């Protein structure tokens, strides 16, 4: 009789321990939602340019006006000069556009354009879309920024 | 004895499970990060205002404070800024719509931390504290004054103080007693008849009045609250003591605020605001004139001669990037209003831009239902909240007022 109790208790104890371990694993596992493609460098939609997009200084900061650099190269790797760039975007999950209207303000040479006036007012998934037109033609590219 | 050894860990496990599950809510590491980002101690020091070179001049702030409380700064001698922005009421007046010389169409905004805003008013139709201060002075429903009369008044009452800060006052001997480009027909005519250089002299004195008041307003900052003490302890791993510990209900409210109820998407950072404009479907007030929010304000701030790109700004135009990169149109701006800070909100009903809701319970009800906007599209989505969850959200908001 006594030994039956003992096994039962041991079983219960082990089960509780297992449940505890599982709960800890479950609670601390990183959230692995796939999310959008976050690459900072990509070929434009019709393959005309290779675009990369980086903060001009430091990282992405929430709530501050920031400038970023959009670098445009041809597929062969030559810098794209004299491009006209229109910026748009928003937060696809919140149905709203950008809180500011960023613009390409300066050409810094070697295919680098300063995109000034960006502001990320909340955390989450932001999209920035560039319509680019240059001697080689017109094309678009979308960057996803998650913060 | 052996049986006891087996029972002990079991009891301990059950006790742990009970504590974790049924006691106070626990926060994940991600939640802890968000909570830390809301605490007052993460608020950066106030940036200098290069558009107002008197912003840090103590004598200017002192004159600004005098003017803020001076009823002489009005047409009928009865209205000061502090008529509506009451110092012992978080610089607001507890009314659904403010009353100066007449009843206005909007609710008085509290002023704690206001110097950190990029835009002023519910619709952001001004872009600096000093340009903002000039607007109520000439609004016929607020102070009802005009800039020529203010220039004369400053010379008469505060001439010496003014000149010690801003330099010599211009010759006002031939300036009409009442004149302004925004006033009554007679005041407009008097303004139009003034030589351009004289009009500019008066505008300069007027702008300096704003700069003095702006310098004073920079000192109005939000105080630390129970929530902040809790958040600091949570971040450092210390056990909150006594009153600083949030109750299980308040913690549940906090969890909802940063989670399921999505409040933190707009009410973020240490001031609980993203400093931006959103249509949240708040209904208009019957009998008030149509109010379209931000969409009508962008034109006004661009046209304001006292805006950052105008000639009364000090410093260089690097400070004008908010105005330069402002969104000037689009459906998002229709009935969009500035996200208000929620610090102290629980102690200052009513709520929203025209005092539409009289309690926090009504506010939470609104967010839960998320009705469609009368014009434009609300960004708020309905969220199912039980009675217990609603009460918890309200309980949490109160920790920002204690």
PDB file of N, CA and C in Angstrom, chain B residues 60-119:
ATOM      1  N   UNK B  60      13.728  86.474 -19.100  1.00  0.00           N
ATOM      2  CA  UNK B  60      12.669  86.305 -20.095  1.00  0.00           C
ATOM      3  C   UNK B  60      11.593  85.377 -19.543  1.00  0.00           C
ATOM      4  N   UNK B  61      12.019  84.262 -18.916  1.00  0.00           N
ATOM      5  CA  UNK B  61      11.048  83.326 -18.341  1.00  0.00           C
ATOM      6  C   UNK B  61      10.251  84.008 -17.226  1.00  0.00           C
ATOM      7  N   UNK B  62      10.922  84.874 -16.448  1.00  0.00           N
ATOM      8  CA  UNK B  62      10.228  85.567 -15.355  1.00  0.00           C
ATOM      9  C   UNK B  62       9.177  86.529 -15.916  1.00  0.00           C
ATOM     10  N   UNK B  63       9.542  87.281 -16.974  1.00  0.00           N
ATOM     11  CA  UNK B  63       8.561  88.161 -17.606  1.00  0.00           C
ATOM     12  C   UNK B  63       7.422  87.320 -18.206  1.00  0.00           C
ATOM     13  N   UNK B  64       7.788  86.192 -18.823  1.00  0.00           N
ATOM     14  CA  UNK B  64       6.777  85.304 -19.401  1.00  0.00           C
ATOM     15  C   UNK B  64       5.796  84.818 -18.355  1.00  0.00           C
ATOM     16  N   UNK B  65       6.319  84.508 -17.182  1.00  0.00           N
ATOM     17  CA  UNK B  65       5.456  84.044 -16.103  1.00  0.00           C
ATOM     18  C   UNK B  65       4.506  85.168 -15.673  1.00  0.00           C
ATOM     19  N   UNK B  66       5.019  86.396 -15.554  1.00  0.00           N
ATOM     20  CA  UNK B  66       4.166  87.536 -15.211  1.00  0.00           C
ATOM     21  C   UNK B  66       3.041  87.681 -16.239  1.00  0.00           C
ATOM     22  N   UNK B  67       3.409  87.623 -17.517  1.00  0.00           N
ATOM     23  CA  UNK B  67       2.418  87.810 -18.583  1.00  0.00           C
ATOM     24  C   UNK B  67       1.383  86.681 -18.585  1.00  0.00           C
ATOM     25  N   UNK B  68       1.843  85.464 -18.278  1.00  0.00           N
ATOM     26  CA  UNK B  68       0.952  84.292 -18.283  1.00  0.00           C
ATOM     27  C   UNK B  68      -0.201  84.482 -17.295  1.00  0.00           C
ATOM     28  N   UNK B  69       0.102  85.155 -16.164  1.00  0.00           N
ATOM     29  CA  UNK B  69      -0.922  85.305 -15.114  1.00  0.00           C
ATOM     30  C   UNK B  69      -1.583  86.686 -15.124  1.00  0.00           C
ATOM     31  N   UNK B  70      -1.249  87.527 -16.120  1.00  0.00           N
ATOM     32  CA  UNK B  70      -1.695  88.922 -16.111  1.00  0.00           C
ATOM     33  C   UNK B  70      -2.996  89.116 -16.896  1.00  0.00           C
ATOM     34  N   UNK B  71      -4.087  89.434 -16.176  1.00  0.00           N
ATOM     35  CA  UNK B  71      -5.375  89.643 -16.846  1.00  0.00           C
ATOM     36  C   UNK B  71      -5.395  90.923 -17.673  1.00  0.00           C
ATOM     37  N   UNK B  72      -4.411  91.796 -17.431  1.00  0.00           N
ATOM     38  CA  UNK B  72      -4.301  92.998 -18.262  1.00  0.00           C
ATOM     39  C   UNK B  72      -4.042  92.653 -19.730  1.00  0.00           C
ATOM     40  N   UNK B  73      -3.588  91.427 -19.976  1.00  0.00           N
ATOM     41  CA  UNK B  73      -3.295  90.993 -21.335  1.00  0.00           C
ATOM     42  C   UNK B  73      -4.571  90.536 -22.052  1.00  0.00           C
ATOM     43  N   UNK B  74      -5.653  91.311 -21.927  1.00  0.00           N
ATOM     44  CA  UNK B  74      -6.872  90.916 -22.631  1.00  0.00           C
ATOM     45  C   UNK B  74      -7.710  92.142 -22.924  1.00  0.00           C
ATOM     46  N   UNK B  75      -8.652  91.989 -23.837  1.00  0.00           N
ATOM     47  CA  UNK B  75      -9.481  93.125 -24.235  1.00  0.00           C
ATOM     48  C   UNK B  75     -10.308  93.635 -23.067  1.00  0.00           C
ATOM     49  N   UNK B  76     -10.895  92.696 -22.287  1.00  0.00           N
ATOM     50  CA  UNK B  76     -11.794  93.145 -21.218  1.00  0.00           C
ATOM     51  C   UNK B  76     -11.122  93.179 -19.846  1.00  0.00           C
ATOM     52  N   UNK B  77      -9.832  92.898 -19.802  1.00  0.00           N
ATOM     53  CA  UNK B  77      -9.117  92.949 -18.530  1.00  0.00           C
ATOM     54  C   UNK B  77      -9.448  91.804 -17.579  1.00  0.00           C
ATOM     55  N   UNK B  78     -10.105  90.764 -18.097  1.00  0.00           N
ATOM     56  CA  UNK B  78     -10.501  89.650 -17.226  1.00  0.00           C
ATOM     57  C   UNK B  78      -9.861  88.318 -17.579  1.00  0.00           C
ATOM     58  N   UNK B  79      -9.133  88.264 -18.681  1.00  0.00           N
ATOM     59  CA  UNK B  79      -8.628  86.966 -19.136  1.00  0.00           C
ATOM     60  C   UNK B  79      -7.106  86.955 -19.173  1.00  0.00           C
ATOM     61  N   UNK B  80      -6.518  85.922 -18.564  1.00  0.00           N
ATOM     62  CA  UNK B  80      -5.085  85.659 -18.734  1.00  0.00           C
ATOM     63  C   UNK B  80      -4.961  84.227 -19.224  1.00  0.00           C
ATOM     64  N   UNK B  81      -3.755  83.829 -19.584  1.00  0.00           N
ATOM     65  CA  UNK B  81      -3.543  82.421 -19.965  1.00  0.00           C
ATOM     66  C   UNK B  81      -4.047  81.527 -18.839  1.00  0.00           C
ATOM     67  N   UNK B  82      -3.809  81.964 -17.598  1.00  0.00           N
ATOM     68  CA  UNK B  82      -4.131  81.121 -16.444  1.00  0.00           C
ATOM     69  C   UNK B  82      -5.632  81.082 -16.137  1.00  0.00           C
ATOM     70  N   UNK B  83      -6.441  81.871 -16.863  1.00  0.00           N
ATOM     71  CA  UNK B  83      -7.894  81.719 -16.734  1.00  0.00           C
ATOM     72  C   UNK B  83      -8.275  80.295 -17.143  1.00  0.00           C
ATOM     73  N   UNK B  84      -7.647  79.821 -18.200  1.00  0.00           N
ATOM     74  CA  UNK B  84      -7.931  78.478 -18.710  1.00  0.00           C
ATOM     75  C   UNK B  84      -6.861  77.475 -18.271  1.00  0.00           C
ATOM     76  N   UNK B  85      -5.597  77.906 -18.304  1.00  0.00           N
ATOM     77  CA  UNK B  85      -4.505  77.017 -17.894  1.00  0.00           C
ATOM     78  C   UNK B  85      -4.209  77.284 -16.418  1.00  0.00           C
ATOM     79  N   UNK B  86      -4.987  76.638 -15.529  1.00  0.00           N
ATOM     80  CA  UNK B  86      -4.904  76.918 -14.091  1.00  0.00           C
ATOM     81  C   UNK B  86      -3.743  76.163 -13.454  1.00  0.00           C
ATOM     82  N   UNK B  87      -2.914  76.909 -12.722  1.00  0.00           N
ATOM     83  CA  UNK B  87      -1.668  76.322 -12.223  1.00  0.00           C
ATOM     84  C   UNK B  87      -1.923  75.159 -11.263  1.00  0.00           C
ATOM     85  N   UNK B  88      -3.020  75.213 -10.492  1.00  0.00           N
ATOM     86  CA  UNK B  88      -3.286  74.143  -9.525  1.00  0.00           C
ATOM     87  C   UNK B  88      -4.160  73.040 -10.127  1.00  0.00           C
ATOM     88  N   UNK B  89      -4.452  73.116 -11.429  1.00  0.00           N
ATOM     89  CA  UNK B  89      -5.271  72.096 -12.090  1.00  0.00           C
ATOM     90  C   UNK B  89      -4.536  71.543 -13.309  1.00  0.00           C
ATOM     91  N   UNK B  90      -3.228  71.299 -13.180  1.00  0.00           N
ATOM     92  CA  UNK B  90      -2.413  70.794 -14.288  1.00  0.00           C
ATOM     93  C   UNK B  90      -2.469  71.726 -15.498  1.00  0.00           C
ATOM     94  N   UNK B  91      -2.656  73.022 -15.241  1.00  0.00           N
ATOM     95  CA  UNK B  91      -2.710  74.017 -16.312  1.00  0.00           C
ATOM     96  C   UNK B  91      -3.842  73.759 -17.299  1.00  0.00           C
ATOM     97  N   UNK B  92      -4.994  73.253 -16.792  1.00  0.00           N
ATOM     98  CA  UNK B  92      -6.200  73.161 -17.614  1.00  0.00           C
ATOM     99  C   UNK B  92      -7.372  73.566 -16.719  1.00  0.00           C
ATOM    100  N   UNK B  93      -8.613  73.447 -17.214  1.00  0.00           N
ATOM    101  CA  UNK B  93      -9.738  74.051 -16.488  1.00  0.00           C
ATOM    102  C   UNK B  93     -10.921  73.115 -16.203  1.00  0.00           C
ATOM    103  N   UNK B  94     -10.789  71.829 -16.486  1.00  0.00           N
ATOM    104  CA  UNK B  94     -11.845  70.840 -16.200  1.00  0.00           C
ATOM    105  C   UNK B  94     -13.128  71.048 -17.001  1.00  0.00           C
ATOM    106  N   UNK B  95     -13.099  71.898 -18.025  1.00  0.00           N
ATOM    107  CA  UNK B  95     -14.310  72.145 -18.815  1.00  0.00           C
ATOM    108  C   UNK B  95     -14.258  71.375 -20.135  1.00  0.00           C
ATOM    109  N   UNK B  96     -15.417  71.007 -20.678  1.00  0.00           N
ATOM    110  CA  UNK B  96     -15.400  70.347 -21.993  1.00  0.00           C
ATOM    111  C   UNK B  96     -14.901  71.293 -23.090  1.00  0.00           C
ATOM    112  N   UNK B  97     -15.298  72.571 -23.027  1.00  0.00           N
ATOM    113  CA  UNK B  97     -14.772  73.574 -23.962  1.00  0.00           C
ATOM    114  C   UNK B  97     -14.377  74.802 -23.158  1.00  0.00           C
ATOM    115  N   UNK B  98     -13.216  75.359 -23.490  1.00  0.00           N
ATOM    116  CA  UNK B  98     -12.662  76.474 -22.721  1.00  0.00           C
ATOM    117  C   UNK B  98     -13.519  77.729 -22.848  1.00  0.00           C
ATOM    118  N   UNK B  99     -13.502  78.537 -21.782  1.00  0.00           N
ATOM    119  CA  UNK B  99     -14.236  79.800 -21.806  1.00  0.00           C
ATOM    120  C   UNK B  99     -13.287  80.951 -21.485  1.00  0.00           C
ATOM    121  N   UNK B 100     -13.159  81.883 -22.437  1.00  0.00           N
ATOM    122  CA  UNK B 100     -12.407  83.117 -22.192  1.00  0.00           C
ATOM    123  C   UNK B 100     -13.412  84.255 -22.266  1.00  0.00           C
ATOM    124  N   UNK B 101     -13.200  85.169 -23.224  1.00  0.00           N
ATOM    125  CA  UNK B 101     -14.221  86.203 -23.441  1.00  0.00           C
ATOM    126  C   UNK B 101     -15.513  85.539 -23.904  1.00  0.00           C
ATOM    127  N   UNK B 102     -15.400  84.489 -24.665  1.00  0.00           N
ATOM    128  CA  UNK B 102     -16.555  83.685 -25.070  1.00  0.00           C
ATOM    129  C   UNK B 102     -16.221  82.208 -24.927  1.00  0.00           C
ATOM    130  N   UNK B 103     -17.177  81.342 -25.311  1.00  0.00           N
ATOM    131  CA  UNK B 103     -16.916  79.897 -25.256  1.00  0.00           C
ATOM    132  C   UNK B 103     -16.216  79.466 -26.535  1.00  0.00           C
ATOM    133  N   UNK B 104     -15.101  78.758 -26.399  1.00  0.00           N
ATOM    134  CA  UNK B 104     -14.352  78.288 -27.573  1.00  0.00           C
ATOM    135  C   UNK B 104     -14.893  76.924 -28.013  1.00  0.00           C
ATOM    136  N   UNK B 105     -14.287  76.351 -29.042  1.00  0.00           N
ATOM    137  CA  UNK B 105     -14.772  75.073 -29.584  1.00  0.00           C
ATOM    138  C   UNK B 105     -13.942  73.880 -29.151  1.00  0.00           C
ATOM    139  N   UNK B 106     -12.930  74.112 -28.325  1.00  0.00           N
ATOM    140  CA  UNK B 106     -12.041  73.012 -27.973  1.00  0.00           C
ATOM    141  C   UNK B 106     -11.778  73.010 -26.476  1.00  0.00           C
ATOM    142  N   UNK B 107     -11.254  71.860 -26.003  1.00  0.00           N
ATOM    143  CA  UNK B 107     -10.925  71.719 -24.591  1.00  0.00           C
ATOM    144  C   UNK B 107      -9.527  72.278 -24.303  1.00  0.00           C
ATOM    145  N   UNK B 108      -9.371  72.922 -23.170  1.00  0.00           N
ATOM    146  CA  UNK B 108      -8.067  73.443 -22.759  1.00  0.00           C
ATOM    147  C   UNK B 108      -7.092  72.284 -22.564  1.00  0.00           C
ATOM    148  N   UNK B 109      -5.904  72.427 -23.139  1.00  0.00           N
ATOM    149  CA  UNK B 109      -4.913  71.345 -23.018  1.00  0.00           C
ATOM    150  C   UNK B 109      -4.039  71.567 -21.788  1.00  0.00           C
ATOM    151  N   UNK B 110      -3.738  70.504 -21.034  1.00  0.00           N
ATOM    152  CA  UNK B 110      -2.797  70.636 -19.907  1.00  0.00           C
ATOM    153  C   UNK B 110      -1.403  70.915 -20.479  1.00  0.00           C
ATOM    154  N   UNK B 111      -0.501  71.487 -19.689  1.00  0.00           N
ATOM    155  CA  UNK B 111       0.763  71.943 -20.281  1.00  0.00           C
ATOM    156  C   UNK B 111       2.020  71.202 -19.819  1.00  0.00           C
ATOM    157  N   UNK B 112       1.886  70.181 -18.956  1.00  0.00           N
ATOM    158  CA  UNK B 112       3.098  69.490 -18.474  1.00  0.00           C
ATOM    159  C   UNK B 112       3.877  68.890 -19.643  1.00  0.00           C
ATOM    160  N   UNK B 113       5.149  69.253 -19.736  1.00  0.00           N
ATOM    161  CA  UNK B 113       6.021  68.685 -20.767  1.00  0.00           C
ATOM    162  C   UNK B 113       5.779  69.241 -22.157  1.00  0.00           C
ATOM    163  N   UNK B 114       4.988  70.310 -22.264  1.00  0.00           N
ATOM    164  CA  UNK B 114       4.564  70.799 -23.580  1.00  0.00           C
ATOM    165  C   UNK B 114       5.749  71.250 -24.432  1.00  0.00           C
ATOM    166  N   UNK B 115       6.851  71.681 -23.780  1.00  0.00           N
ATOM    167  CA  UNK B 115       7.995  72.170 -24.554  1.00  0.00           C
ATOM    168  C   UNK B 115       8.645  71.060 -25.376  1.00  0.00           C
ATOM    169  N   UNK B 116       8.263  69.809 -25.126  1.00  0.00           N
ATOM    170  CA  UNK B 116       8.845  68.701 -25.880  1.00  0.00           C
ATOM    171  C   UNK B 116       8.063  68.379 -27.139  1.00  0.00           C
ATOM    172  N   UNK B 117       6.971  69.094 -27.368  1.00  0.00           N
ATOM    173  CA  UNK B 117       6.135  68.806 -28.535  1.00  0.00           C
ATOM    174  C   UNK B 117       6.671  69.464 -29.802  1.00  0.00           C
ATOM    175  N   UNK B 118       6.528  68.794 -30.932  1.00  0.00           N
ATOM    176  CA  UNK B 118       6.853  69.467 -32.187  1.00  0.00           C
ATOM    177  C   UNK B 118       5.704  70.357 -32.685  1.00  0.00           C
ATOM    178  N   UNK B 119       4.462  70.055 -32.290  1.00  0.00           N
ATOM    179  CA  UNK B 119       3.277  70.764 -32.795  1.00  0.00           C
ATOM    180  C   UNK B 119       2.380  71.151 -31.629  1.00  0.00           C
TER     181      UNK B 119
END
